[in-house]
PDB file of C-alpha atoms in Angstrom:
ATOM      1  CA  MET A 153     -45.377 -16.961  -7.948  1.00  0.00           C
ATOM      2  CA  THR A 154     -42.298 -16.486  -5.511  1.00  0.00           C
ATOM      3  CA  ALA A 155     -40.077 -17.940  -7.577  1.00  0.00           C
ATOM      4  CA  ALA A 156     -40.240 -15.988 -10.287  1.00  0.00           C
ATOM      5  CA  THR A 157     -40.437 -12.547  -8.088  1.00  0.00           C
ATOM      6  CA  SER A 158     -37.203 -13.103  -6.258  1.00  0.00           C
ATOM      7  CA  HIS A 159     -35.363 -13.603  -9.530  1.00  0.00           C
ATOM      8  CA  PRO A 160     -35.179  -9.678 -10.205  1.00  0.00           C
ATOM      9  CA  VAL A 161     -34.243  -9.013  -7.186  1.00  0.00           C
ATOM     10  CA  THR A 162     -31.663 -11.217  -7.076  1.00  0.00           C
ATOM     11  CA  THR A 163     -29.633  -9.679 -10.479  1.00  0.00           C
ATOM     12  CA  HIS A 164     -30.999  -6.289  -9.009  1.00  0.00           C
ATOM     13  CA  ARG A 165     -28.623  -7.182  -6.010  1.00  0.00           C
ATOM     14  CA  LYS A 166     -25.718  -9.277  -8.282  1.00  0.00           C
ATOM     15  CA  ALA A 167     -25.048  -5.632 -10.660  1.00  0.00           C
ATOM     16  CA  PRO A 168     -22.835  -3.504  -8.020  1.00  0.00           C
ATOM     17  CA  GLY A 169     -20.908  -5.875  -7.580  1.00  0.00           C
ATOM     18  CA  ARG A 170     -20.476  -6.770 -11.011  1.00  0.00           C
ATOM     19  CA  LEU A 171     -20.048  -3.171 -11.423  1.00  0.00           C
ATOM     20  CA  VAL A 172     -17.216  -3.081  -9.082  1.00  0.00           C
ATOM     21  CA  ARG A 173     -15.561  -5.383 -10.879  1.00  0.00           C
ATOM     22  CA  ALA A 174     -15.679  -3.584 -14.263  1.00  0.00           C
ATOM     23  CA  LEU A 175     -14.328  -0.194 -12.811  1.00  0.00           C
ATOM     24  CA  MET A 176     -11.044  -2.410 -11.178  1.00  0.00           C
ATOM     25  CA  ALA A 177     -10.366  -4.335 -14.424  1.00  0.00           C
ATOM     26  CA  ALA A 178     -10.709  -1.312 -15.856  1.00  0.00           C
ATOM     27  CA  GLU A 179      -8.812   0.950 -13.755  1.00  0.00           C
ATOM     28  CA  LEU A 180      -6.389  -1.915 -14.070  1.00  0.00           C
ATOM     29  CA  ARG A 181      -5.621  -1.291 -18.171  1.00  0.00           C
ATOM     30  CA  VAL A 182      -5.328   2.366 -17.709  1.00  0.00           C
ATOM     31  CA  PHE A 183      -2.897   2.680 -15.573  1.00  0.00           C
ATOM     32  CA  LEU A 184      -0.772  -0.145 -17.422  1.00  0.00           C
ATOM     33  CA  ARG A 185      -1.056   1.919 -20.302  1.00  0.00           C
ATOM     34  CA  GLN A 186       0.084   4.565 -18.639  1.00  0.00           C
ATOM     35  CA  PRO A 187       4.018   4.416 -19.557  1.00  0.00           C
ATOM     36  CA  VAL A 188       5.383   6.172 -16.692  1.00  0.00           C
ATOM     37  CA  MET A 189       3.074   4.021 -14.471  1.00  0.00           C
ATOM     38  CA  LEU A 190       4.634   0.824 -15.944  1.00  0.00           C
ATOM     39  CA  ALA A 191       8.344   2.612 -15.477  1.00  0.00           C
ATOM     40  CA  LEU A 192       6.942   2.049 -11.754  1.00  0.00           C
ATOM     41  CA  THR A 193       5.796  -1.135 -12.271  1.00  0.00           C
ATOM     42  CA  LEU A 194       8.488  -2.335 -13.104  1.00  0.00           C
ATOM     43  CA  LEU A 195      11.366   0.111 -12.525  1.00  0.00           C
ATOM     44  CA  LEU A 196      10.921   0.431  -8.813  1.00  0.00           C
ATOM     45  CA  PRO A 197      11.808  -4.105  -7.992  1.00  0.00           C
ATOM     46  CA  ALA A 198      14.640  -4.040 -10.972  1.00  0.00           C
ATOM     47  CA  GLY A 199      16.323  -0.134  -9.241  1.00  0.00           C
ATOM     48  CA  LEU A 200      16.837  -2.763  -6.218  1.00  0.00           C
ATOM     49  CA  LEU A 201      17.086  -5.242  -6.533  1.00  0.00           C
ATOM     50  CA  ALA A 202      20.203  -3.721  -8.662  1.00  0.00           C
ATOM     51  CA  ILE A 203      21.459  -1.329  -5.729  1.00  0.00           C
ATOM     52  CA  THR A 204      21.017  -4.816  -3.574  1.00  0.00           C
ATOM     53  CA  ALA A 205      23.598  -7.154  -6.587  1.00  0.00           C
ATOM     54  CA  ILE A 206      26.227  -3.426  -6.750  1.00  0.00           C
ATOM     55  CA  ALA A 207      26.803  -2.579  -2.846  1.00  0.00           C
ATOM     56  CA  GLU A 208      24.446  -5.115  -0.719  1.00  0.00           C
ATOM     57  CA  THR A 209      25.439  -9.109  -1.444  1.00  0.00           C
ATOM     58  CA  SER A 210      26.348 -10.589   1.765  1.00  0.00           C
ATOM     59  CA  ASP A 211      27.047 -13.998   3.526  1.00  0.00           C
ATOM     60  CA  ASN A 212      25.095 -12.536   6.534  1.00  0.00           C
ATOM     61  CA  PRO A 213      21.254 -13.597   6.878  1.00  0.00           C
ATOM     62  CA  SER A 214      20.281 -10.893   9.244  1.00  0.00           C
ATOM     63  CA  VAL A 215      21.785  -8.610   6.769  1.00  0.00           C
ATOM     64  CA  TRP A 216      19.890  -9.774   3.636  1.00  0.00           C
ATOM     65  CA  ALA A 217      16.541  -9.602   6.680  1.00  0.00           C
ATOM     66  CA  GLN A 218      16.511  -5.984   6.682  1.00  0.00           C
ATOM     67  CA  ILE A 219      17.330  -5.877   3.464  1.00  0.00           C
ATOM     68  CA  ALA A 220      14.094  -7.293   2.990  1.00  0.00           C
ATOM     69  CA  GLY A 221      12.663  -4.956   5.399  1.00  0.00           C
ATOM     70  CA  ARG A 222      13.709  -2.238   3.617  1.00  0.00           C
ATOM     71  CA  ASN A 223      12.634  -2.681   0.138  1.00  0.00           C
ATOM     72  CA  MET A 224       9.278  -3.909   1.365  1.00  0.00           C
ATOM     73  CA  ILE A 225       8.751  -0.442   2.469  1.00  0.00           C
ATOM     74  CA  ALA A 226      10.464   0.903  -0.230  1.00  0.00           C
ATOM     75  CA  THR A 227       7.766  -0.486  -2.381  1.00  0.00           C
ATOM     76  CA  GLN A 228       4.584  -0.113  -0.543  1.00  0.00           C
ATOM     77  CA  CYS A 229       5.903   4.196   0.315  1.00  0.00           C
ATOM     78  CA  ILE A 230       6.722   4.872  -3.840  1.00  0.00           C
ATOM     79  CA  THR A 231       3.974   2.098  -5.410  1.00  0.00           C
ATOM     80  CA  VAL A 232       1.274   1.841  -2.833  1.00  0.00           C
ATOM     81  CA  TYR A 233       1.929   5.336  -1.150  1.00  0.00           C
ATOM     82  CA  PHE A 234       2.143   7.431  -3.559  1.00  0.00           C
ATOM     83  CA  VAL A 235      -0.309   6.284  -6.619  1.00  0.00           C
ATOM     84  CA  SER A 236      -3.108   6.144  -4.142  1.00  0.00           C
ATOM     85  CA  LEU A 237      -3.142   9.316  -3.198  1.00  0.00           C
ATOM     86  CA  ASN A 238      -2.276  10.310  -6.995  1.00  0.00           C
ATOM     87  CA  THR A 239      -5.141   8.345  -7.849  1.00  0.00           C
ATOM     88  CA  LEU A 240      -7.947   9.784  -5.497  1.00  0.00           C
ATOM     89  CA  THR A 241      -7.013  13.118  -5.849  1.00  0.00           C
ATOM     90  CA  ALA A 242      -6.720  13.681  -9.671  1.00  0.00           C
ATOM     91  CA  ARG A 243     -10.204  11.546  -9.618  1.00  0.00           C
ATOM     92  CA  ARG A 244     -11.764  13.672  -7.138  1.00  0.00           C
ATOM     93  CA  HIS A 245     -10.227  16.309  -8.802  1.00  0.00           C
ATOM     94  CA  THR A 246     -11.202  15.939 -12.136  1.00  0.00           C
ATOM     95  CA  LEU A 247     -14.606  15.246 -10.689  1.00  0.00           C
ATOM     96  CA  ALA A 248     -13.891  11.813 -11.652  1.00  0.00           C
ATOM     97  CA  LEU A 249     -16.108  10.918  -8.108  1.00  0.00           C
ATOM     98  CA  LYS A 250     -18.500  13.207  -8.271  1.00  0.00           C
ATOM     99  CA  ARG A 251     -19.916  11.418 -11.356  1.00  0.00           C
ATOM    100  CA  LEU A 252     -19.577   8.014  -9.997  1.00  0.00           C
ATOM    101  CA  ARG A 253     -20.887   9.515  -6.938  1.00  0.00           C
ATOM    102  CA  THR A 254     -24.052   9.026  -8.809  1.00  0.00           C
ATOM    103  CA  THR A 255     -24.474   6.139 -10.565  1.00  0.00           C
ATOM    104  CA  ALA A 256     -24.797   2.882  -8.533  1.00  0.00           C
ATOM    105  CA  LEU A 257     -21.894   2.121  -7.931  1.00  0.00           C
ATOM    106  CA  PRO A 258     -21.243   1.556  -4.054  1.00  0.00           C
ATOM    107  CA  GLY A 259     -19.063   4.450  -2.027  1.00  0.00           C
ATOM    108  CA  PHE A 260     -17.319   1.617  -0.725  1.00  0.00           C
ATOM    109  CA  GLY A 261     -17.154   0.016  -5.284  1.00  0.00           C
ATOM    110  CA  ILE A 262     -16.049   2.964  -5.782  1.00  0.00           C
ATOM    111  CA  VAL A 263     -13.102   3.478  -3.771  1.00  0.00           C
ATOM    112  CA  ALA A 264     -11.846   0.048  -4.272  1.00  0.00           C
ATOM    113  CA  GLY A 265     -12.397  -0.037  -8.133  1.00  0.00           C
ATOM    114  CA  LEU A 266     -10.111   3.437  -8.007  1.00  0.00           C
ATOM    115  CA  LEU A 267      -7.672   1.741  -5.659  1.00  0.00           C
ATOM    116  CA  THR A 268      -7.267  -1.549  -7.652  1.00  0.00           C
ATOM    117  CA  PRO A 269      -4.097  -0.805  -9.449  1.00  0.00           C
ATOM    118  CA  PRO A 270      -1.792   0.041  -6.292  1.00  0.00           C
ATOM    119  CA  LEU A 271      -2.187  -2.379  -4.100  1.00  0.00           C
ATOM    120  CA  VAL A 272      -2.153  -5.238  -8.047  1.00  0.00           C
ATOM    121  CA  VAL A 273       1.193  -3.385  -8.622  1.00  0.00           C
ATOM    122  CA  GLY A 274       1.950  -3.118  -4.867  1.00  0.00           C
ATOM    123  CA  ALA A 275       1.501  -7.241  -4.722  1.00  0.00           C
ATOM    124  CA  PHE A 276       3.745  -7.608  -8.083  1.00  0.00           C
ATOM    125  CA  GLN A 277       6.340  -5.609  -6.607  1.00  0.00           C
ATOM    126  CA  VAL A 278       6.743  -7.466  -3.129  1.00  0.00           C
ATOM    127  CA  VAL A 279       6.613 -10.160  -5.000  1.00  0.00           C
ATOM    128  CA  VAL A 280       9.255  -9.461  -8.054  1.00  0.00           C
ATOM    129  CA  VAL A 281      11.301  -7.622  -4.754  1.00  0.00           C
ATOM    130  CA  LEU A 282      11.441 -10.695  -2.158  1.00  0.00           C
ATOM    131  CA  ALA A 283      12.332 -13.389  -4.490  1.00  0.00           C
ATOM    132  CA  GLY A 284      14.897 -10.921  -6.378  1.00  0.00           C
ATOM    133  CA  LEU A 285      16.861 -10.843  -3.052  1.00  0.00           C
ATOM    134  CA  VAL A 286      17.010 -15.166  -2.599  1.00  0.00           C
ATOM    135  CA  LEU A 287      17.539 -15.533  -6.783  1.00  0.00           C
ATOM    136  CA  LEU A 288      19.948 -12.363  -5.455  1.00  0.00           C
ATOM    137  CA  GLY A 289      21.827 -15.153  -2.567  1.00  0.00           C
ATOM    138  CA  SER A 290      19.737 -14.830   0.201  1.00  0.00           C
ATOM    139  CA  PRO A 291      18.803 -17.533   2.375  1.00  0.00           C
ATOM    140  CA  PRO A 292      14.825 -17.561   2.478  1.00  0.00           C
ATOM    141  CA  PRO A 293      12.559 -16.709   4.846  1.00  0.00           C
ATOM    142  CA  GLN A 294      12.613 -18.684   8.368  1.00  0.00           C
ATOM    143  CA  SER A 295       9.195 -17.347   8.322  1.00  0.00           C
ATOM    144  CA  PRO A 296       6.848 -16.458   4.923  1.00  0.00           C
ATOM    145  CA  PHE A 297       4.787 -16.811   6.799  1.00  0.00           C
ATOM    146  CA  LEU A 298       5.534 -13.015   8.871  1.00  0.00           C
ATOM    147  CA  VAL A 299       6.229 -11.754   5.927  1.00  0.00           C
ATOM    148  CA  ALA A 300       3.457 -11.861   4.075  1.00  0.00           C
ATOM    149  CA  VAL A 301       0.962 -11.035   7.046  1.00  0.00           C
ATOM    150  CA  SER A 302       4.278  -8.097   6.704  1.00  0.00           C
ATOM    151  CA  ALA A 303       3.029  -7.863   3.676  1.00  0.00           C
ATOM    152  CA  LEU A 304      -0.240  -7.390   3.050  1.00  0.00           C
ATOM    153  CA  LEU A 305      -0.631  -4.746   6.078  1.00  0.00           C
ATOM    154  CA  GLY A 306       1.109  -2.767   5.045  1.00  0.00           C
ATOM    155  CA  ILE A 307      -0.092  -2.477   1.711  1.00  0.00           C
ATOM    156  CA  LEU A 308      -3.489  -2.256   3.734  1.00  0.00           C
ATOM    157  CA  ILE A 309      -1.345   1.153   6.027  1.00  0.00           C
ATOM    158  CA  ALA A 310       0.036   2.573   2.730  1.00  0.00           C
ATOM    159  CA  VAL A 311      -3.858   2.625   0.721  1.00  0.00           C
ATOM    160  CA  LEU A 312      -5.367   4.632   4.026  1.00  0.00           C
ATOM    161  CA  ALA A 313      -2.137   6.487   3.916  1.00  0.00           C
ATOM    162  CA  GLY A 314      -2.819   7.753   0.974  1.00  0.00           C
ATOM    163  CA  MET A 315      -6.380   7.793   1.258  1.00  0.00           C
ATOM    164  CA  VAL A 316      -5.827  10.082   4.297  1.00  0.00           C
ATOM    165  CA  THR A 317      -3.596  12.452   2.740  1.00  0.00           C
ATOM    166  CA  SER A 318      -5.277  12.069  -0.422  1.00  0.00           C
ATOM    167  CA  ALA A 319      -8.284  15.264   1.227  1.00  0.00           C
ATOM    168  CA  PHE A 320      -5.389  17.000   1.932  1.00  0.00           C
ATOM    169  CA  THR A 321      -4.128  17.113  -1.202  1.00  0.00           C
ATOM    170  CA  ALA A 322      -5.728  19.642  -4.302  1.00  0.00           C
ATOM    171  CA  THR A 323      -4.878  18.732  -7.082  1.00  0.00           C
ATOM    172  CA  PRO A 324      -2.482  15.934  -8.496  1.00  0.00           C
ATOM    173  CA  GLU A 325       0.537  17.829  -8.366  1.00  0.00           C
ATOM    174  CA  LYS A 326       0.752  18.257  -5.455  1.00  0.00           C
ATOM    175  CA  ALA A 327       0.661  14.847  -4.352  1.00  0.00           C
ATOM    176  CA  GLN A 328       4.767  14.952  -4.578  1.00  0.00           C
ATOM    177  CA  TRP A 329       4.532  17.856  -1.729  1.00  0.00           C
ATOM    178  CA  THR A 330       2.148  15.957   0.590  1.00  0.00           C
ATOM    179  CA  MET A 331       3.527  12.543   0.205  1.00  0.00           C
ATOM    180  CA  LEU A 332       6.557  13.736   1.552  1.00  0.00           C
ATOM    181  CA  PRO A 333       6.856  14.329   5.881  1.00  0.00           C
ATOM    182  CA  LEU A 334       5.412  10.636   5.346  1.00  0.00           C
ATOM    183  CA  PHE A 335       7.789   9.286   2.660  1.00  0.00           C
ATOM    184  CA  VAL A 336      10.691  11.119   4.609  1.00  0.00           C
ATOM    185  CA  ALA A 337       9.730   9.846   7.849  1.00  0.00           C
ATOM    186  CA  THR A 338       9.378   6.067   7.188  1.00  0.00           C
ATOM    187  CA  MET A 339      12.764   6.271   4.967  1.00  0.00           C
ATOM    188  CA  GLY A 340      14.199   7.936   7.251  1.00  0.00           C
ATOM    189  CA  ALA A 341      13.685   5.232  10.113  1.00  0.00           C
ATOM    190  CA  VAL A 342      13.698   2.376   8.016  1.00  0.00           C
ATOM    191  CA  ALA A 343      17.802   3.337   7.399  1.00  0.00           C
ATOM    192  CA  VAL A 344      18.300   4.111  10.695  1.00  0.00           C
ATOM    193  CA  LEU A 345      16.223   1.032  12.280  1.00  0.00           C
ATOM    194  CA  PRO A 346      18.988  -1.803  12.505  1.00  0.00           C
ATOM    195  CA  SER A 347      21.070   0.724  13.749  1.00  0.00           C
ATOM    196  CA  VAL A 348      19.171   1.185  17.021  1.00  0.00           C
ATOM    197  CA  GLY A 349      19.265  -2.646  18.832  1.00  0.00           C
ATOM    198  CA  ASP A 350      15.855  -3.767  20.092  1.00  0.00           C
ATOM    199  CA  GLY A 351      15.791  -0.986  23.068  1.00  0.00           C
ATOM    200  CA  LEU A 352      13.085   2.001  23.623  1.00  0.00           C
ATOM    201  CA  GLY A 353      14.685   3.629  19.619  1.00  0.00           C
ATOM    202  CA  SER A 354      13.649   0.953  18.426  1.00  0.00           C
ATOM    203  CA  ALA A 355      10.488   0.712  19.809  1.00  0.00           C
ATOM    204  CA  GLY A 356      10.414   4.252  18.924  1.00  0.00           C
ATOM    205  CA  LEU A 357      10.808   4.310  15.590  1.00  0.00           C
ATOM    206  CA  ARG A 358       8.621   0.891  14.477  1.00  0.00           C
ATOM    207  CA  LEU A 359       5.872   3.478  15.926  1.00  0.00           C
ATOM    208  CA  VAL A 360       5.816   5.283  12.517  1.00  0.00           C
ATOM    209  CA  PRO A 361       3.399   3.877   9.999  1.00  0.00           C
ATOM    210  CA  LEU A 362       5.006   1.255   7.878  1.00  0.00           C
ATOM    211  CA  VAL A 363       8.525   0.761  10.347  1.00  0.00           C
ATOM    212  CA  SER A 364       6.703  -2.229  12.686  1.00  0.00           C
ATOM    213  CA  ASN A 365       6.941  -3.954   9.039  1.00  0.00           C
ATOM    214  CA  ALA A 366      10.253  -3.743   7.829  1.00  0.00           C
ATOM    215  CA  HIS A 367      10.578  -4.601  11.292  1.00  0.00           C
ATOM    216  CA  LEU A 368       9.120  -7.864  10.829  1.00  0.00           C
ATOM    217  CA  THR A 369       9.527  -8.560   7.811  1.00  0.00           C
ATOM    218  CA  THR A 370      12.903  -8.743   9.177  1.00  0.00           C
ATOM    219  CA  ALA A 371      12.216 -10.817  12.073  1.00  0.00           C
ATOM    220  CA  GLY A 372      11.138 -13.464  10.023  1.00  0.00           C
ATOM    221  CA  TRP A 373      13.732 -13.663   7.154  1.00  0.00           C
ATOM    222  CA  TRP A 374      15.949 -14.366   9.716  1.00  0.00           C
ATOM    223  CA  ALA A 375      14.337 -15.631  13.290  1.00  0.00           C
ATOM    224  CA  GLN A 376      17.058 -14.895  14.927  1.00  0.00           C
ATOM    225  CA  SER A 377      17.181 -11.584  14.224  1.00  0.00           C
ATOM    226  CA  SER A 378      13.711 -10.781  17.315  1.00  0.00           C
ATOM    227  CA  ASP A 379      11.843 -12.529  19.279  1.00  0.00           C
ATOM    228  CA  LEU A 380       8.346 -13.076  20.681  1.00  0.00           C
ATOM    229  CA  ALA A 381       7.424  -9.455  21.752  1.00  0.00           C
ATOM    230  CA  ALA A 382       8.686  -8.425  19.234  1.00  0.00           C
ATOM    231  CA  VAL A 383       6.518 -10.120  17.017  1.00  0.00           C
ATOM    232  CA  PHE A 384       3.327  -8.914  18.712  1.00  0.00           C
ATOM    233  CA  LEU A 385       4.845  -5.392  19.640  1.00  0.00           C
ATOM    234  CA  ASP A 386       4.848  -4.901  15.843  1.00  0.00           C
ATOM    235  CA  LEU A 387       1.489  -6.256  14.902  1.00  0.00           C
ATOM    236  CA  ALA A 388       0.033  -4.610  17.476  1.00  0.00           C
ATOM    237  CA  ILE A 389       1.826  -1.090  16.279  1.00  0.00           C
ATOM    238  CA  MET A 390      -0.278  -2.275  12.882  1.00  0.00           C
ATOM    239  CA  THR A 391      -3.657  -2.920  14.307  1.00  0.00           C
ATOM    240  CA  VAL A 392      -3.714   0.740  15.007  1.00  0.00           C
ATOM    241  CA  TRP A 393      -2.568   2.034  12.893  1.00  0.00           C
ATOM    242  CA  ILE A 394      -4.549   0.545  10.728  1.00  0.00           C
ATOM    243  CA  ALA A 395      -7.236   1.578  13.139  1.00  0.00           C
ATOM    244  CA  VAL A 396      -6.520   5.096  13.213  1.00  0.00           C
ATOM    245  CA  LEU A 397      -5.714   5.839   9.665  1.00  0.00           C
ATOM    246  CA  SER A 398      -8.967   3.940   8.725  1.00  0.00           C
ATOM    247  CA  ILE A 399     -11.205   6.412  11.216  1.00  0.00           C
ATOM    248  CA  ILE A 400      -8.800   9.261   9.719  1.00  0.00           C
ATOM    249  CA  ALA A 401      -9.815   8.458   5.795  1.00  0.00           C
ATOM    250  CA  TRP A 402     -13.500   7.625   7.000  1.00  0.00           C
ATOM    251  CA  ARG A 403     -14.090  10.766   8.568  1.00  0.00           C
ATOM    252  CA  THR A 404     -11.962  12.937   6.482  1.00  0.00           C
ATOM    253  CA  PHE A 405     -13.038  11.793   2.578  1.00  0.00           C
ATOM    254  CA  ARG A 406     -14.064  14.318  -0.327  1.00  0.00           C
ATOM    255  CA  TRP A 407     -16.151  13.813  -3.405  1.00  0.00           C
ATOM    256  CA  GLU A 408     -16.250  17.076  -4.147  1.00  0.00           C
ATOM    257  CA  ARG A 409     -12.706  18.471  -5.526  1.00  0.00           C
ATOM    258  CA  ARG A 410     -10.708  21.042  -3.413  1.00  0.00           C
ATOM    259  CA  ASN A 411     -11.371  24.469  -3.768  1.00  0.00           C
TER     260      ASN A 411
END
């Protein structure tokens, strides 16, 4: 009798998991069927590698390391951050978030399903861009583990930043404007970072979201470009940003359309 009554309970508990996986698969299919998003997925890595091949190849390993850090953050800002922001804003504006909230899907599962495309595509682009640098003549990373940690934490930070920004974005059309402050600050700091050395200026720039990820990627690519203390500082900054953005996203997330 006990066995007979336990089976339906198990099935019921598994149902939300199946629904979340179905939502993830559906969102990924919808994303890849959009010509603009498919072009973004393929053309961004191609464009970054083309710029490097035409104007940035070097015999200096530290230069390749800086390019790796910059290109990784470019994919996270342009793809992961913007697509996360745009997806959540569009689903909220069309009331899809509100409708999904009334289903058996848990709240976390809804958000995870909707954010599957930027997570998957962002990871794909990072792999393509970094592998492409090696094919163009860069030495392989001396510490692949640090590069992988930087990539994974950077994707997480970019997704959380997209969630936070979406709470203050009324329509998908406005997403291209609300993304600008973080995008300009991050890419500007990443561009200036190699010229400021390793002093207080460098530490200050790395406080900008995702800049510490670029610095850690550079350190992992060419170990002589950083020291252990700098690595720990980068990891501490990333951890703080994940915690801060998680709290803000939790407190500001909206299921209803913004008026």
